[in-house]
Amino acid sequence: MCSRCRATSRRAAGFTLIELICVVVLIAVLGAGLTVGLSTFAGGQLALRQNYSQIQKLQAAITRIDYEIKNGSAVSATGNVIGYTFSSTKSIYAKGTLLILLSDGTEHVLTDNISNFTASYANSLLNISFTTTLANGASTQTTLYIHA
């Protein structure tokens, strides 16, 4: 066999070092991009779950307030305190970032992460307004109108 043929068959038998290095670099770049993408996705999923949980608590609080006021009597509201009678004298107010239902001397947390709580009552219509802060720092304004 001629020397030229032997050189060609050796060369065709495997990959060069440069080819192997290029493959390793490409795999590393793809892996880094995939890691960043998955990390961003996981962070978004976590924020989504936290926001969903916050909105569920807010919905439960709104349902409870609506039930309490519609079944109560002697409703009054001044500033950030709602007073009413429903089997006993109760009140709803903001305490820090918590929305509290005070019943028989016991504070029950209706929801958290709220601010700017205000309430007014006129002509049998209770107007409640507050801001809820979500996990990603965004906030949502909630306004309730309850016919008492």
Short mmCIF file of N, CA and C in Angstrom, two decimals:
data_model
loop_
_atom_site.label_atom_id
_atom_site.label_comp_id
_atom_site.label_asym_id
_atom_site.label_seq_id
_atom_site.Cartn_x
_atom_site.Cartn_y
_atom_site.Cartn_z
N MET A 1 0.85 -1.16 0.00
CA MET A 1 0.00 0.00 0.00
C MET A 1 0.90 1.23 0.00
N CYS A 2 0.53 2.20 -0.74
CA CYS A 2 1.35 3.40 -0.84
C CYS A 2 1.21 4.26 0.41
N SER A 3 2.18 5.11 0.67
CA SER A 3 2.17 5.94 1.88
C SER A 3 1.04 6.98 1.85
N ARG A 4 0.68 7.40 0.69
CA ARG A 4 -0.41 8.37 0.55
C ARG A 4 -1.75 7.76 0.95
N CYS A 5 -1.97 6.50 0.60
CA CYS A 5 -3.21 5.81 0.95
C CYS A 5 -3.29 5.58 2.45
N ARG A 6 -2.13 5.21 3.07
CA ARG A 6 -2.13 5.01 4.52
C ARG A 6 -2.46 6.29 5.26
N ALA A 7 -1.96 7.43 4.82
CA ALA A 7 -2.21 8.72 5.47
C ALA A 7 -3.69 9.09 5.38
N THR A 8 -4.29 8.81 4.23
CA THR A 8 -5.71 9.11 4.06
C THR A 8 -6.56 8.22 4.95
N SER A 9 -6.26 6.95 5.07
CA SER A 9 -7.07 6.05 5.88
C SER A 9 -6.94 6.37 7.37
N ARG A 10 -5.75 6.81 7.84
CA ARG A 10 -5.59 7.21 9.23
C ARG A 10 -6.42 8.45 9.54
N ARG A 11 -6.42 9.39 8.63
CA ARG A 11 -7.14 10.65 8.81
C ARG A 11 -8.66 10.42 8.85
N ALA A 12 -9.15 9.54 8.03
CA ALA A 12 -10.57 9.26 7.95
C ALA A 12 -11.04 8.42 9.14
N ALA A 13 -10.17 7.86 9.91
CA ALA A 13 -10.54 6.95 10.99
C ALA A 13 -11.08 7.67 12.22
N GLY A 14 -10.83 8.97 12.47
CA GLY A 14 -11.29 9.65 13.69
C GLY A 14 -11.47 11.14 13.48
N PHE A 15 -11.69 11.85 14.63
CA PHE A 15 -11.89 13.29 14.62
C PHE A 15 -10.61 13.98 15.03
N THR A 16 -10.43 15.17 14.54
CA THR A 16 -9.26 15.94 14.94
C THR A 16 -9.53 16.60 16.28
N LEU A 17 -8.49 17.03 16.92
CA LEU A 17 -8.61 17.69 18.23
C LEU A 17 -9.44 18.96 18.13
N ILE A 18 -9.30 19.72 17.07
CA ILE A 18 -10.07 20.95 16.89
C ILE A 18 -11.55 20.65 16.75
N GLU A 19 -11.89 19.61 16.04
CA GLU A 19 -13.30 19.23 15.90
C GLU A 19 -13.89 18.85 17.26
N LEU A 20 -13.16 18.11 18.05
CA LEU A 20 -13.63 17.73 19.39
C LEU A 20 -13.80 18.95 20.29
N ILE A 21 -12.87 19.86 20.24
CA ILE A 21 -12.96 21.09 21.05
C ILE A 21 -14.17 21.91 20.64
N CYS A 22 -14.42 22.02 19.34
CA CYS A 22 -15.59 22.77 18.85
C CYS A 22 -16.89 22.15 19.36
N VAL A 23 -16.98 20.84 19.35
CA VAL A 23 -18.18 20.16 19.84
C VAL A 23 -18.37 20.42 21.34
N VAL A 24 -17.30 20.33 22.10
CA VAL A 24 -17.39 20.58 23.55
C VAL A 24 -17.82 22.02 23.82
N VAL A 25 -17.27 22.98 23.09
CA VAL A 25 -17.64 24.39 23.25
C VAL A 25 -19.11 24.60 22.89
N LEU A 26 -19.56 24.02 21.81
CA LEU A 26 -20.97 24.15 21.41
C LEU A 26 -21.90 23.56 22.48
N ILE A 27 -21.56 22.41 23.00
CA ILE A 27 -22.39 21.79 24.06
C ILE A 27 -22.42 22.68 25.30
N ALA A 28 -21.28 23.27 25.66
CA ALA A 28 -21.22 24.16 26.83
C ALA A 28 -22.08 25.40 26.62
N VAL A 29 -22.02 25.99 25.42
CA VAL A 29 -22.82 27.18 25.14
C VAL A 29 -24.31 26.85 25.18
N LEU A 30 -24.70 25.74 24.56
CA LEU A 30 -26.11 25.31 24.59
C LEU A 30 -26.57 25.01 26.02
N GLY A 31 -25.71 24.37 26.80
CA GLY A 31 -26.04 24.08 28.20
C GLY A 31 -26.22 25.34 29.02
N ALA A 32 -25.37 26.33 28.82
CA ALA A 32 -25.48 27.60 29.55
C ALA A 32 -26.77 28.32 29.17
N GLY A 33 -27.09 28.34 27.89
CA GLY A 33 -28.34 28.98 27.45
C GLY A 33 -29.56 28.27 28.00
N LEU A 34 -29.53 26.95 28.02
CA LEU A 34 -30.63 26.17 28.56
C LEU A 34 -30.79 26.41 30.06
N THR A 35 -29.68 26.50 30.77
CA THR A 35 -29.73 26.75 32.22
C THR A 35 -30.36 28.11 32.51
N VAL A 36 -29.98 29.14 31.78
CA VAL A 36 -30.55 30.47 31.97
C VAL A 36 -32.04 30.46 31.65
N GLY A 37 -32.41 29.81 30.58
CA GLY A 37 -33.82 29.72 30.20
C GLY A 37 -34.65 28.99 31.24
N LEU A 38 -34.16 27.87 31.74
CA LEU A 38 -34.88 27.12 32.76
C LEU A 38 -34.97 27.90 34.07
N SER A 39 -33.92 28.61 34.41
CA SER A 39 -33.92 29.42 35.63
C SER A 39 -34.97 30.52 35.54
N THR A 40 -35.05 31.19 34.41
CA THR A 40 -36.05 32.24 34.20
C THR A 40 -37.46 31.65 34.25
N PHE A 41 -37.64 30.50 33.63
CA PHE A 41 -38.94 29.83 33.63
C PHE A 41 -39.34 29.45 35.05
N ALA A 42 -38.42 28.89 35.83
CA ALA A 42 -38.72 28.48 37.20
C ALA A 42 -39.07 29.69 38.06
N GLY A 43 -38.35 30.80 37.89
CA GLY A 43 -38.66 32.03 38.64
C GLY A 43 -40.03 32.56 38.29
N GLY A 44 -40.39 32.51 37.02
CA GLY A 44 -41.72 32.94 36.59
C GLY A 44 -42.81 32.05 37.15
N GLN A 45 -42.58 30.75 37.20
CA GLN A 45 -43.56 29.83 37.77
C GLN A 45 -43.76 30.09 39.25
N LEU A 46 -42.69 30.36 39.97
CA LEU A 46 -42.79 30.64 41.40
C LEU A 46 -43.59 31.91 41.65
N ALA A 47 -43.30 32.96 40.89
CA ALA A 47 -44.06 34.22 41.04
C ALA A 47 -45.52 34.01 40.68
N LEU A 48 -45.79 33.21 39.66
CA LEU A 48 -47.17 32.92 39.26
C LEU A 48 -47.92 32.21 40.37
N ARG A 49 -47.30 31.23 41.00
CA ARG A 49 -47.95 30.51 42.11
C ARG A 49 -48.20 31.42 43.30
N GLN A 50 -47.23 32.27 43.61
CA GLN A 50 -47.41 33.20 44.74
C GLN A 50 -48.53 34.19 44.44
N ASN A 51 -48.58 34.71 43.22
CA ASN A 51 -49.65 35.64 42.85
C ASN A 51 -51.01 34.94 42.88
N TYR A 52 -51.07 33.70 42.41
CA TYR A 52 -52.31 32.94 42.43
C TYR A 52 -52.79 32.74 43.87
N SER A 53 -51.86 32.41 44.75
CA SER A 53 -52.20 32.24 46.17
C SER A 53 -52.72 33.54 46.78
N GLN A 54 -52.06 34.65 46.46
CA GLN A 54 -52.50 35.96 46.97
C GLN A 54 -53.89 36.31 46.46
N ILE A 55 -54.17 36.03 45.21
CA ILE A 55 -55.48 36.34 44.63
C ILE A 55 -56.55 35.44 45.24
N GLN A 56 -56.22 34.18 45.53
CA GLN A 56 -57.18 33.30 46.20
C GLN A 56 -57.52 33.83 47.59
N LYS A 57 -56.51 34.29 48.34
CA LYS A 57 -56.78 34.86 49.67
C LYS A 57 -57.64 36.12 49.55
N LEU A 58 -57.36 36.92 48.55
CA LEU A 58 -58.14 38.14 48.32
C LEU A 58 -59.59 37.79 47.99
N GLN A 59 -59.79 36.80 47.15
CA GLN A 59 -61.15 36.38 46.78
C GLN A 59 -61.90 35.86 48.00
N ALA A 60 -61.24 35.08 48.84
CA ALA A 60 -61.87 34.57 50.07
C ALA A 60 -62.24 35.72 51.01
N ALA A 61 -61.37 36.72 51.11
CA ALA A 61 -61.65 37.88 51.96
C ALA A 61 -62.84 38.67 51.43
N ILE A 62 -62.91 38.87 50.13
CA ILE A 62 -64.02 39.61 49.53
C ILE A 62 -65.34 38.86 49.76
N THR A 63 -65.31 37.55 49.59
CA THR A 63 -66.51 36.74 49.81
C THR A 63 -66.96 36.84 51.26
N ARG A 64 -66.02 36.78 52.19
CA ARG A 64 -66.36 36.88 53.62
C ARG A 64 -66.92 38.25 53.96
N ILE A 65 -66.29 39.31 53.46
CA ILE A 65 -66.79 40.67 53.73
C ILE A 65 -68.20 40.83 53.18
N ASP A 66 -68.42 40.37 51.96
CA ASP A 66 -69.73 40.46 51.33
C ASP A 66 -70.78 39.73 52.17
N TYR A 67 -70.47 38.53 52.61
CA TYR A 67 -71.40 37.74 53.43
C TYR A 67 -71.71 38.44 54.75
N GLU A 68 -70.65 38.90 55.41
CA GLU A 68 -70.82 39.54 56.72
C GLU A 68 -71.68 40.80 56.61
N ILE A 69 -71.41 41.64 55.63
CA ILE A 69 -72.14 42.91 55.50
C ILE A 69 -73.58 42.68 55.06
N LYS A 70 -73.79 41.80 54.09
CA LYS A 70 -75.15 41.55 53.60
C LYS A 70 -76.04 40.91 54.66
N ASN A 71 -75.46 40.16 55.57
CA ASN A 71 -76.24 39.51 56.63
C ASN A 71 -76.19 40.28 57.94
N GLY A 72 -75.48 41.39 57.95
CA GLY A 72 -75.36 42.19 59.15
C GLY A 72 -76.34 43.35 59.16
N SER A 73 -76.27 44.13 60.20
CA SER A 73 -77.11 45.33 60.32
C SER A 73 -76.29 46.42 60.99
N ALA A 74 -76.87 47.59 61.06
CA ALA A 74 -76.21 48.75 61.69
C ALA A 74 -74.81 48.97 61.13
N VAL A 75 -74.72 48.98 59.81
CA VAL A 75 -73.43 49.16 59.14
C VAL A 75 -72.99 50.61 59.22
N SER A 76 -71.72 50.80 59.50
CA SER A 76 -71.15 52.15 59.49
C SER A 76 -69.71 52.04 59.00
N ALA A 77 -69.21 53.12 58.44
CA ALA A 77 -67.82 53.13 57.97
C ALA A 77 -67.27 54.53 58.13
N THR A 78 -66.12 54.61 58.76
CA THR A 78 -65.42 55.89 58.90
C THR A 78 -63.95 55.64 58.64
N GLY A 79 -63.42 56.33 57.64
CA GLY A 79 -61.99 56.21 57.32
C GLY A 79 -61.61 54.81 56.92
N ASN A 80 -60.92 54.12 57.83
CA ASN A 80 -60.48 52.77 57.50
C ASN A 80 -61.06 51.70 58.43
N VAL A 81 -62.23 51.99 59.04
CA VAL A 81 -62.88 51.01 59.91
C VAL A 81 -64.33 50.85 59.49
N ILE A 82 -64.74 49.59 59.30
CA ILE A 82 -66.13 49.27 59.00
C ILE A 82 -66.71 48.60 60.25
N GLY A 83 -67.81 49.14 60.76
CA GLY A 83 -68.47 48.55 61.91
C GLY A 83 -69.83 48.02 61.51
N TYR A 84 -70.26 46.93 62.12
CA TYR A 84 -71.58 46.36 61.83
C TYR A 84 -71.94 45.36 62.91
N THR A 85 -73.18 44.92 62.90
CA THR A 85 -73.64 43.91 63.84
C THR A 85 -74.07 42.68 63.04
N PHE A 86 -73.52 41.54 63.42
CA PHE A 86 -73.89 40.26 62.82
C PHE A 86 -73.66 39.21 63.90
N SER A 87 -74.69 38.91 64.66
CA SER A 87 -74.67 38.04 65.84
C SER A 87 -73.88 38.66 67.00
N SER A 88 -73.07 39.64 66.73
CA SER A 88 -72.37 40.44 67.74
C SER A 88 -71.81 41.66 67.01
N THR A 89 -71.26 42.60 67.75
CA THR A 89 -70.67 43.77 67.12
C THR A 89 -69.31 43.38 66.56
N LYS A 90 -69.11 43.68 65.28
CA LYS A 90 -67.87 43.32 64.59
C LYS A 90 -67.32 44.53 63.86
N SER A 91 -66.07 44.43 63.46
CA SER A 91 -65.48 45.48 62.64
C SER A 91 -64.42 44.89 61.72
N ILE A 92 -64.22 45.58 60.61
CA ILE A 92 -63.19 45.21 59.63
C ILE A 92 -62.29 46.43 59.47
N TYR A 93 -60.99 46.20 59.54
CA TYR A 93 -60.05 47.33 59.43
C TYR A 93 -58.69 46.82 58.98
N ALA A 94 -57.86 47.75 58.57
CA ALA A 94 -56.49 47.44 58.17
C ALA A 94 -55.58 47.62 59.38
N LYS A 95 -54.66 46.68 59.53
CA LYS A 95 -53.66 46.75 60.60
C LYS A 95 -52.32 46.42 59.95
N GLY A 96 -51.54 47.46 59.68
CA GLY A 96 -50.31 47.25 58.91
C GLY A 96 -50.67 46.86 57.49
N THR A 97 -50.19 45.70 57.05
CA THR A 97 -50.53 45.21 55.72
C THR A 97 -51.59 44.12 55.77
N LEU A 98 -52.23 43.94 56.93
CA LEU A 98 -53.25 42.91 57.09
C LEU A 98 -54.65 43.52 57.07
N LEU A 99 -55.60 42.79 56.52
CA LEU A 99 -57.00 43.16 56.60
C LEU A 99 -57.61 42.26 57.67
N ILE A 100 -58.13 42.89 58.73
CA ILE A 100 -58.55 42.18 59.95
C ILE A 100 -60.06 42.22 60.10
N LEU A 101 -60.63 41.09 60.54
CA LEU A 101 -62.02 41.02 60.98
C LEU A 101 -61.96 40.84 62.49
N LEU A 102 -62.49 41.81 63.23
CA LEU A 102 -62.53 41.73 64.69
C LEU A 102 -63.90 41.22 65.10
N SER A 103 -63.93 40.06 65.73
CA SER A 103 -65.18 39.43 66.13
C SER A 103 -65.02 38.89 67.55
N ASP A 104 -65.88 39.34 68.46
CA ASP A 104 -65.84 38.90 69.86
C ASP A 104 -64.46 39.08 70.48
N GLY A 105 -63.81 40.17 70.14
CA GLY A 105 -62.50 40.48 70.72
C GLY A 105 -61.33 39.75 70.08
N THR A 106 -61.58 38.91 69.07
CA THR A 106 -60.52 38.14 68.42
C THR A 106 -60.29 38.67 67.02
N GLU A 107 -59.03 38.91 66.69
CA GLU A 107 -58.67 39.37 65.35
C GLU A 107 -58.47 38.17 64.42
N HIS A 108 -59.17 38.19 63.29
CA HIS A 108 -59.03 37.16 62.26
C HIS A 108 -58.47 37.83 61.01
N VAL A 109 -57.38 37.31 60.48
CA VAL A 109 -56.77 37.88 59.28
C VAL A 109 -57.57 37.42 58.06
N LEU A 110 -58.11 38.38 57.32
CA LEU A 110 -58.85 38.07 56.10
C LEU A 110 -57.91 37.91 54.92
N THR A 111 -56.94 38.81 54.80
CA THR A 111 -55.92 38.72 53.75
C THR A 111 -54.73 39.57 54.17
N ASP A 112 -53.65 39.47 53.43
CA ASP A 112 -52.45 40.23 53.75
C ASP A 112 -51.95 40.98 52.52
N ASN A 113 -50.86 41.69 52.67
CA ASN A 113 -50.23 42.48 51.60
C ASN A 113 -51.16 43.55 51.04
N ILE A 114 -51.90 44.24 51.91
CA ILE A 114 -52.77 45.31 51.44
C ILE A 114 -52.25 46.65 51.94
N SER A 115 -52.70 47.69 51.27
CA SER A 115 -52.38 49.06 51.68
C SER A 115 -53.50 49.96 51.18
N ASN A 116 -53.50 51.19 51.62
CA ASN A 116 -54.47 52.20 51.18
C ASN A 116 -55.92 51.76 51.39
N PHE A 117 -56.21 51.15 52.53
CA PHE A 117 -57.56 50.68 52.82
C PHE A 117 -58.45 51.86 53.21
N THR A 118 -59.56 52.03 52.52
CA THR A 118 -60.54 53.06 52.88
C THR A 118 -61.93 52.47 52.75
N ALA A 119 -62.85 53.02 53.53
CA ALA A 119 -64.24 52.57 53.48
C ALA A 119 -65.15 53.76 53.73
N SER A 120 -66.29 53.75 53.03
CA SER A 120 -67.31 54.78 53.27
C SER A 120 -68.67 54.12 53.12
N TYR A 121 -69.66 54.71 53.82
CA TYR A 121 -71.00 54.15 53.80
C TYR A 121 -72.01 55.28 53.67
N ALA A 122 -72.86 55.17 52.64
CA ALA A 122 -73.90 56.17 52.43
C ALA A 122 -75.02 55.54 51.62
N ASN A 123 -76.24 55.87 51.96
CA ASN A 123 -77.43 55.40 51.22
C ASN A 123 -77.45 53.88 51.05
N SER A 124 -77.16 53.16 52.11
CA SER A 124 -77.15 51.69 52.13
C SER A 124 -76.11 51.08 51.19
N LEU A 125 -75.10 51.85 50.78
CA LEU A 125 -74.05 51.34 49.91
C LEU A 125 -72.70 51.49 50.60
N LEU A 126 -72.03 50.37 50.81
CA LEU A 126 -70.70 50.35 51.42
C LEU A 126 -69.67 50.31 50.31
N ASN A 127 -68.75 51.26 50.33
CA ASN A 127 -67.68 51.36 49.34
C ASN A 127 -66.36 51.05 50.05
N ILE A 128 -65.69 49.98 49.63
CA ILE A 128 -64.42 49.57 50.22
C ILE A 128 -63.38 49.59 49.11
N SER A 129 -62.21 50.14 49.40
CA SER A 129 -61.15 50.22 48.41
C SER A 129 -59.80 49.93 49.08
N PHE A 130 -58.97 49.15 48.41
CA PHE A 130 -57.62 48.89 48.92
C PHE A 130 -56.73 48.40 47.79
N THR A 131 -55.44 48.43 48.03
CA THR A 131 -54.44 48.00 47.07
C THR A 131 -53.79 46.72 47.59
N THR A 132 -53.61 45.75 46.71
CA THR A 132 -52.94 44.50 47.06
C THR A 132 -51.62 44.43 46.30
N THR A 133 -50.55 44.09 47.02
CA THR A 133 -49.24 43.95 46.39
C THR A 133 -49.00 42.48 46.08
N LEU A 134 -48.61 42.20 44.85
CA LEU A 134 -48.36 40.83 44.41
C LEU A 134 -46.89 40.48 44.53
N ALA A 135 -46.56 39.21 44.27
CA ALA A 135 -45.20 38.70 44.48
C ALA A 135 -44.14 39.40 43.65
N ASN A 136 -44.46 39.79 42.44
CA ASN A 136 -43.47 40.41 41.57
C ASN A 136 -43.37 41.93 41.77
N GLY A 137 -44.02 42.43 42.83
CA GLY A 137 -43.98 43.86 43.13
C GLY A 137 -45.09 44.65 42.49
N ALA A 138 -45.82 44.02 41.59
CA ALA A 138 -46.96 44.69 40.96
C ALA A 138 -48.08 44.85 41.99
N SER A 139 -48.96 45.78 41.76
CA SER A 139 -50.07 45.97 42.70
C SER A 139 -51.38 46.07 41.92
N THR A 140 -52.45 45.71 42.59
CA THR A 140 -53.76 45.77 41.99
C THR A 140 -54.73 46.51 42.92
N GLN A 141 -55.50 47.39 42.38
CA GLN A 141 -56.47 48.16 43.14
C GLN A 141 -57.80 47.42 43.14
N THR A 142 -58.38 47.21 44.32
CA THR A 142 -59.67 46.53 44.44
C THR A 142 -60.68 47.48 45.04
N THR A 143 -61.84 47.59 44.43
CA THR A 143 -62.93 48.40 44.95
C THR A 143 -64.19 47.54 45.01
N LEU A 144 -64.81 47.52 46.18
CA LEU A 144 -66.04 46.75 46.38
C LEU A 144 -67.20 47.70 46.65
N TYR A 145 -68.33 47.42 46.08
CA TYR A 145 -69.54 48.12 46.39
C TYR A 145 -70.53 47.09 46.89
N ILE A 146 -70.92 47.20 48.15
CA ILE A 146 -71.82 46.21 48.75
C ILE A 146 -73.08 46.93 49.19
N HIS A 147 -74.20 46.44 48.72
CA HIS A 147 -75.51 46.98 49.11
C HIS A 147 -75.89 46.36 50.45
N ALA A 148 -75.90 47.16 51.49
CA ALA A 148 -76.17 46.62 52.83
C ALA A 148 -77.62 46.83 53.22
#
